[in-house]
Structure formats: C-alpha cells, structure tokens
C-alpha cells in the first residue's frame, strides 16, 4: 500500500469527515510517531508510521469486520430518515462505508456481520452459494412431524419458485414451540412466510449463525465486536 495523507488515513478509518478531521488536527489531537502533527497533508506510510488520534492508536486496515448482536427495533439499513439503523449502533467503530451483510427484519435479533468488504458480502449473499443461516424461532405451536417434513421438502410461499429444503429442529414443543430453523437462501421474510405456509406463526426470531460465523452469546443485544482472526479466516476459506 502506498503513502496516504493524514486526513485521508483518519477519514478512511472512520474518525470523521475530512473537514472534522482537519479541525481535530488543528487542535493538536493527532500524533505521528509520538509527535503532534497538525498538517492534514502529512504523508503516512500505513506499514510503518504509528498514528494516534484523540489518544487512541489508529491502525490502517483496508477492510473491517464486526459482529453485531442486533436488537429488535432497529433496521438493517445504512441510513433511514425515521428509524434507528444498525449502523447507528456502530458509532465509533473503525472503518468507513460500513454496511450490513444481508438484512434481518426490524423485529429479528441476532447475528449480523457488518463490514466494508463488498467482495466478501457478495460471496456470502450470492444466491448460488447457498450459505446456511440458522435461526432460533419461537413458533405458534405445536410443531408437527408433518411441518418438519414440509420444511425439509421446500415450501411454496408465494414466490416464483418454492423454497429450497430447510431444516426445522424442535427444541421444545407446545403452544409456543422453540425450534432451530436452517435456511440456505435469503428471501424477504422467508422464515415468517415458511411458518405461515405450514399454518404456524413466528413469535420471535434470532439469527444464531451465518455460514461458519456463529453469534457470540456473550455479546449483549446492541453490542458489537471485531471478528477474531479465526472468524475472519473461516469466512475466507468459504471462497
Ligand atoms: N426470515 C425472516 O422472516 N425474517 C428475518 O429477519 C430473517 C429470516
């Protein structure tokens, strides 16, 4: 990677707009290799120079990857005029042009990968890839053997084609059943529509995994963390 201007370096890492950063630099908020640097056009070598902004080291990474435990009540969009978005929950995260990989409904919780790596997102979301997504669902029960078999066959849910086979594993049966449901597509309201197609209804939905990436259950709803090196490697090997 070549040299970068200091203001671009910081803007690329999500530290503000170029003009906000210029203001910050004027106030002496940046250090390069231990010395205060006020000039936005100071050239930075991302491999060698150590940059600190507002007291925190800022490493340059082309792409960033975060796991968010999405709470209910926020939309999976980058911006929205009325609703709180998943990106509002990542204020302060490093990286610019972040976006969620795929969508969860506003009332769905759980695993959402947030990145600025378009190629990875394309790979995970491409319809021909059939990446497994597993959800914990609370269903209006009880769940019957027939429903399980119909999920396994694929269901007519009002689209051009029936869904691909899905796995429905009952954890607890009764008037409110708890089940793990695995689908390998990402159609609009897919699980809700599949439940309705077999005469049930989704009462709550939480995504537990997407391909090799599993929700870190120690992450409170609304919190996020960077992916570990192992998680990133697991996603890479899915190429
Ligand atoms: N299926 C749904 O119905 N909703 C989601 O958010 C995800 C899968």
Short mmCIF file of C-alpha atoms and ligand atoms in Angstrom, two decimals:
data_model
loop_
_atom_site.label_atom_id
_atom_site.label_comp_id
_atom_site.label_asym_id
_atom_site.label_seq_id
_atom_site.Cartn_x
_atom_site.Cartn_y
_atom_site.Cartn_z
CA UNK A 1 0.00 0.00 0.00
CA UNK A 2 1.29 3.47 -0.88
CA UNK A 3 1.56 6.61 1.20
CA UNK A 4 -1.62 8.37 2.33
CA UNK A 5 -2.37 11.88 3.54
CA UNK A 6 -3.00 12.01 7.27
CA UNK A 7 -6.54 13.39 6.89
CA UNK A 8 -7.47 10.65 4.41
CA UNK A 9 -5.88 7.99 6.63
CA UNK A 10 -8.05 9.08 9.55
CA UNK A 11 -11.19 9.56 7.45
CA UNK A 12 -10.79 6.07 5.92
CA UNK A 13 -10.65 4.67 9.45
CA UNK A 14 -13.98 6.30 10.29
CA UNK A 15 -12.63 9.08 12.51
CA UNK A 16 -14.86 11.73 10.94
CA UNK A 17 -15.25 13.67 7.74
CA UNK A 18 -12.15 15.24 6.20
CA UNK A 19 -13.22 18.67 7.49
CA UNK A 20 -13.92 17.38 11.03
CA UNK A 21 -10.52 15.76 10.99
CA UNK A 22 -8.83 18.95 9.80
CA UNK A 23 -10.39 20.74 12.78
CA UNK A 24 -9.14 17.97 15.07
CA UNK A 25 -5.65 18.22 13.62
CA UNK A 26 -5.62 21.99 14.21
CA UNK A 27 -6.44 21.30 17.86
CA UNK A 28 -3.41 19.02 18.09
CA UNK A 29 -5.42 15.80 18.50
CA UNK A 30 -3.15 13.70 16.25
CA UNK A 31 0.31 12.33 16.79
CA UNK A 32 2.54 10.64 14.26
CA UNK A 33 5.38 8.56 15.66
CA UNK A 34 5.00 10.28 19.02
CA UNK A 35 4.97 13.90 17.83
CA UNK A 36 1.90 16.12 17.44
CA UNK A 37 1.08 16.55 13.76
CA UNK A 38 -1.22 19.36 12.66
CA UNK A 39 -0.80 19.14 8.92
CA UNK A 40 -3.55 17.24 7.04
CA UNK A 41 -1.26 16.57 4.11
CA UNK A 42 1.47 14.89 6.13
CA UNK A 43 2.20 11.68 4.21
CA UNK A 44 1.71 8.50 6.20
CA UNK A 45 3.17 5.09 5.45
CA UNK A 46 0.49 2.72 6.83
CA UNK A 47 3.07 -0.07 7.17
CA UNK A 48 5.49 1.94 9.30
CA UNK A 49 4.06 5.09 10.85
CA UNK A 50 2.25 5.00 14.18
CA UNK A 51 -0.77 7.25 14.26
CA UNK A 52 -2.67 8.27 17.38
CA UNK A 53 -5.90 10.26 17.23
CA UNK A 54 -7.79 11.51 20.27
CA UNK A 55 -5.46 9.45 22.43
CA UNK A 56 -6.11 6.15 20.62
CA UNK A 57 -3.84 4.28 18.19
CA UNK A 58 -5.34 4.07 14.71
CA UNK A 59 -4.11 1.19 12.56
CA UNK A 60 -4.87 1.32 8.89
CA UNK A 61 -6.90 -1.60 7.67
CA UNK A 62 -8.41 -1.68 4.24
CA UNK A 63 -11.42 -3.69 5.39
CA UNK A 64 -13.01 -4.08 8.79
CA UNK A 65 -15.36 -6.80 10.03
CA UNK A 66 -17.69 -6.59 13.01
CA UNK A 67 -20.14 -8.99 14.58
CA UNK A 68 -23.24 -7.20 15.85
CA UNK A 69 -25.86 -8.75 18.09
CA UNK A 70 -28.76 -6.89 16.52
CA UNK A 71 -31.51 -5.99 18.94
CA UNK A 72 -35.16 -5.88 17.90
CA UNK A 73 -36.35 -2.41 16.90
CA UNK A 74 -33.53 -1.31 14.60
CA UNK A 75 -33.49 -1.61 10.83
CA UNK A 76 -30.77 -3.34 8.79
CA UNK A 77 -30.01 -0.31 6.66
CA UNK A 78 -27.13 2.13 6.43
CA UNK A 79 -29.43 5.10 6.86
CA UNK A 80 -33.08 5.76 7.43
CA UNK A 81 -34.92 9.01 7.92
CA UNK A 82 -37.14 7.76 10.73
CA UNK A 83 -35.78 4.54 12.17
CA UNK A 84 -32.65 3.76 14.13
CA UNK A 85 -30.31 1.69 11.95
CA UNK A 86 -27.77 -0.98 12.74
CA UNK A 87 -25.05 1.49 11.75
CA UNK A 88 -26.24 3.88 14.47
CA UNK A 89 -25.16 1.12 16.86
CA UNK A 90 -21.64 1.12 15.39
CA UNK A 91 -20.89 4.78 16.01
CA UNK A 92 -17.22 4.98 16.96
CA UNK A 93 -16.30 1.78 15.11
CA UNK A 94 -13.28 1.99 12.85
CA UNK A 95 -13.76 1.93 9.08
CA UNK A 96 -15.84 3.90 6.66
CA UNK A 97 -18.61 2.90 4.26
CA UNK A 98 -19.75 0.12 6.57
CA UNK A 99 -22.84 -1.85 5.67
CA UNK A 100 -24.68 -4.91 6.98
CA UNK A 101 -24.21 -8.18 5.09
CA UNK A 102 -27.81 -9.01 4.33
CA UNK A 103 -30.87 -7.96 6.23
CA UNK A 104 -32.71 -9.02 9.30
CA UNK A 105 -36.27 -7.79 9.84
CA UNK A 106 -36.73 -4.92 12.28
CA UNK A 107 -38.12 -7.32 14.90
CA UNK A 108 -35.44 -10.01 14.33
CA UNK A 109 -32.44 -10.19 16.64
CA UNK A 110 -29.05 -11.78 16.48
CA UNK A 111 -26.03 -12.19 14.28
CA UNK A 112 -25.33 -9.51 11.73
CA UNK A 113 -21.97 -9.11 10.03
CA UNK A 114 -21.03 -5.50 9.36
CA UNK A 115 -18.16 -4.76 7.03
CA UNK A 116 -16.94 -2.60 4.16
CA UNK A 117 -15.66 -5.62 2.21
CA UNK A 118 -18.03 -5.77 -0.73
CA UNK A 119 -16.46 -8.90 -2.18
CA UNK A 120 -17.00 -10.89 1.00
CA UNK A 121 -20.58 -9.68 1.21
CA UNK A 122 -21.18 -10.70 -2.39
CA UNK A 123 -19.80 -14.16 -1.69
CA UNK A 124 -21.92 -14.68 1.40
CA UNK A 125 -25.10 -13.37 -0.16
CA UNK A 126 -24.86 -14.76 -3.67
CA UNK A 127 -27.96 -16.90 -4.26
CA UNK A 128 -25.94 -19.72 -5.86
CA UNK A 129 -23.73 -20.08 -2.80
CA UNK A 130 -26.48 -21.37 -0.52
CA UNK A 131 -24.82 -20.24 2.69
CA UNK A 132 -26.62 -21.79 5.68
CA UNK A 133 -28.28 -19.41 8.12
CA UNK A 134 -29.58 -20.83 11.38
CA UNK A 135 -32.22 -19.10 13.49
CA UNK A 136 -33.77 -19.70 16.85
CA UNK A 137 -37.50 -19.29 16.38
CA UNK A 138 -40.38 -19.18 18.78
CA UNK A 139 -43.34 -20.53 16.83
CA UNK A 140 -47.05 -20.69 17.49
CA UNK A 141 -47.07 -24.42 18.13
CA UNK A 142 -47.22 -27.20 18.47
CA UNK A 143 -44.84 -28.18 15.67
CA UNK A 144 -45.88 -31.43 13.98
CA UNK A 145 -43.89 -34.08 12.13
CA UNK A 146 -45.75 -33.01 9.01
CA UNK A 147 -44.49 -29.42 9.35
CA UNK A 148 -40.92 -30.69 9.75
CA UNK A 149 -41.31 -32.81 6.62
CA UNK A 150 -42.75 -29.91 4.64
CA UNK A 151 -39.85 -27.66 5.65
CA UNK A 152 -37.48 -30.43 4.55
CA UNK A 153 -39.16 -30.67 1.14
CA UNK A 154 -39.21 -26.94 0.44
CA UNK A 155 -42.29 -24.78 0.65
CA UNK A 156 -44.49 -22.77 -1.63
CA UNK A 157 -44.51 -19.28 -0.10
CA UNK A 158 -45.94 -17.22 -2.94
CA UNK A 159 -42.72 -16.65 -4.92
CA UNK A 160 -41.95 -17.87 -8.44
CA UNK A 161 -40.29 -20.95 -7.03
CA UNK A 162 -40.73 -22.95 -3.84
CA UNK A 163 -38.03 -22.52 -1.20
CA UNK A 164 -35.09 -24.87 -1.08
CA UNK A 165 -35.27 -27.54 1.63
CA UNK A 166 -34.91 -26.16 5.15
CA UNK A 167 -34.21 -27.86 8.47
CA UNK A 168 -36.61 -27.48 11.37
CA UNK A 169 -35.38 -28.96 14.64
CA UNK A 170 -37.74 -28.74 17.61
CA UNK A 171 -36.06 -27.85 20.91
CA UNK A 172 -39.22 -27.53 22.97
CA UNK A 173 -42.72 -28.30 21.75
CA UNK A 174 -46.00 -26.87 22.98
CA UNK A 175 -48.33 -23.94 22.33
CA UNK A 176 -45.16 -21.84 21.98
CA UNK A 177 -42.57 -24.08 20.38
CA UNK A 178 -38.86 -23.30 20.30
CA UNK A 179 -37.06 -24.51 17.21
CA UNK A 180 -33.85 -24.10 15.25
CA UNK A 181 -34.50 -23.39 11.62
CA UNK A 182 -31.78 -23.52 8.97
CA UNK A 183 -32.31 -22.00 5.55
CA UNK A 184 -29.82 -21.55 2.74
CA UNK A 185 -31.47 -18.67 0.93
CA UNK A 186 -32.23 -15.12 1.98
CA UNK A 187 -35.70 -14.30 0.74
CA UNK A 188 -37.78 -11.48 2.14
CA UNK A 189 -39.43 -12.53 5.45
CA UNK A 190 -38.51 -16.07 4.49
CA UNK A 191 -38.91 -17.83 7.82
CA UNK A 192 -42.07 -15.93 8.70
CA UNK A 193 -43.60 -16.87 5.36
CA UNK A 194 -42.48 -20.50 5.68
CA UNK A 195 -44.06 -20.71 9.13
CA UNK A 196 -47.30 -19.28 7.77
CA UNK A 197 -47.25 -21.72 4.87
CA UNK A 198 -47.49 -24.60 7.37
CA UNK A 199 -50.19 -22.91 9.47
CA UNK A 200 -47.92 -21.55 12.19
CA UNK A 201 -46.56 -18.10 13.01
CA UNK A 202 -43.20 -16.71 14.09
CA UNK A 203 -43.47 -15.11 17.53
CA UNK A 204 -39.76 -14.29 17.88
CA UNK A 205 -36.70 -14.79 15.71
CA UNK A 206 -32.98 -14.61 16.39
CA UNK A 207 -30.17 -15.45 13.98
CA UNK A 208 -27.57 -17.74 15.53
CA UNK A 209 -25.20 -18.32 12.63
CA UNK A 210 -24.35 -17.49 9.05
CA UNK A 211 -22.04 -19.93 7.27
CA UNK A 212 -19.08 -20.57 9.59
CA UNK A 213 -19.79 -17.49 11.71
CA UNK A 214 -21.69 -18.07 14.97
CA UNK A 215 -23.19 -15.42 17.24
CA UNK A 216 -21.02 -14.78 20.27
CA UNK A 217 -23.60 -15.25 23.01
CA UNK A 218 -21.55 -13.09 25.39
CA UNK A 219 -22.36 -10.08 23.20
CA UNK A 220 -25.30 -8.22 24.72
CA UNK A 221 -28.08 -7.20 22.33
CA UNK A 222 -26.98 -3.97 20.67
CA UNK A 223 -23.25 -4.63 21.18
CA UNK A 224 -20.63 -5.42 18.61
CA UNK A 225 -17.02 -6.54 18.43
CA UNK A 226 -14.43 -7.03 15.68
CA UNK A 227 -14.25 -10.55 14.27
CA UNK A 228 -11.37 -12.60 15.62
CA UNK A 229 -8.59 -13.71 13.29
CA UNK A 230 -10.07 -17.25 13.38
CA UNK A 231 -13.52 -15.99 12.39
CA UNK A 232 -12.09 -13.98 9.54
CA UNK A 233 -10.07 -16.96 8.34
CA UNK A 234 -13.17 -19.17 8.46
CA UNK A 235 -15.04 -16.73 6.23
CA UNK A 236 -12.11 -16.57 3.82
CA UNK A 237 -11.95 -20.33 3.41
CA UNK A 238 -15.59 -20.23 2.25
CA UNK A 239 -14.37 -18.66 -1.01
N1 LIG B 1 -36.59 -14.76 7.95
C1 LIG B 1 -37.48 -13.82 8.36
O1 LIG B 1 -38.68 -14.00 8.23
N2 LIG B 1 -37.00 -12.70 8.92
C2 LIG B 1 -35.68 -12.45 9.12
O2 LIG B 1 -35.32 -11.41 9.66
C3 LIG B 1 -34.79 -13.44 8.70
C4 LIG B 1 -35.25 -14.58 8.11
#
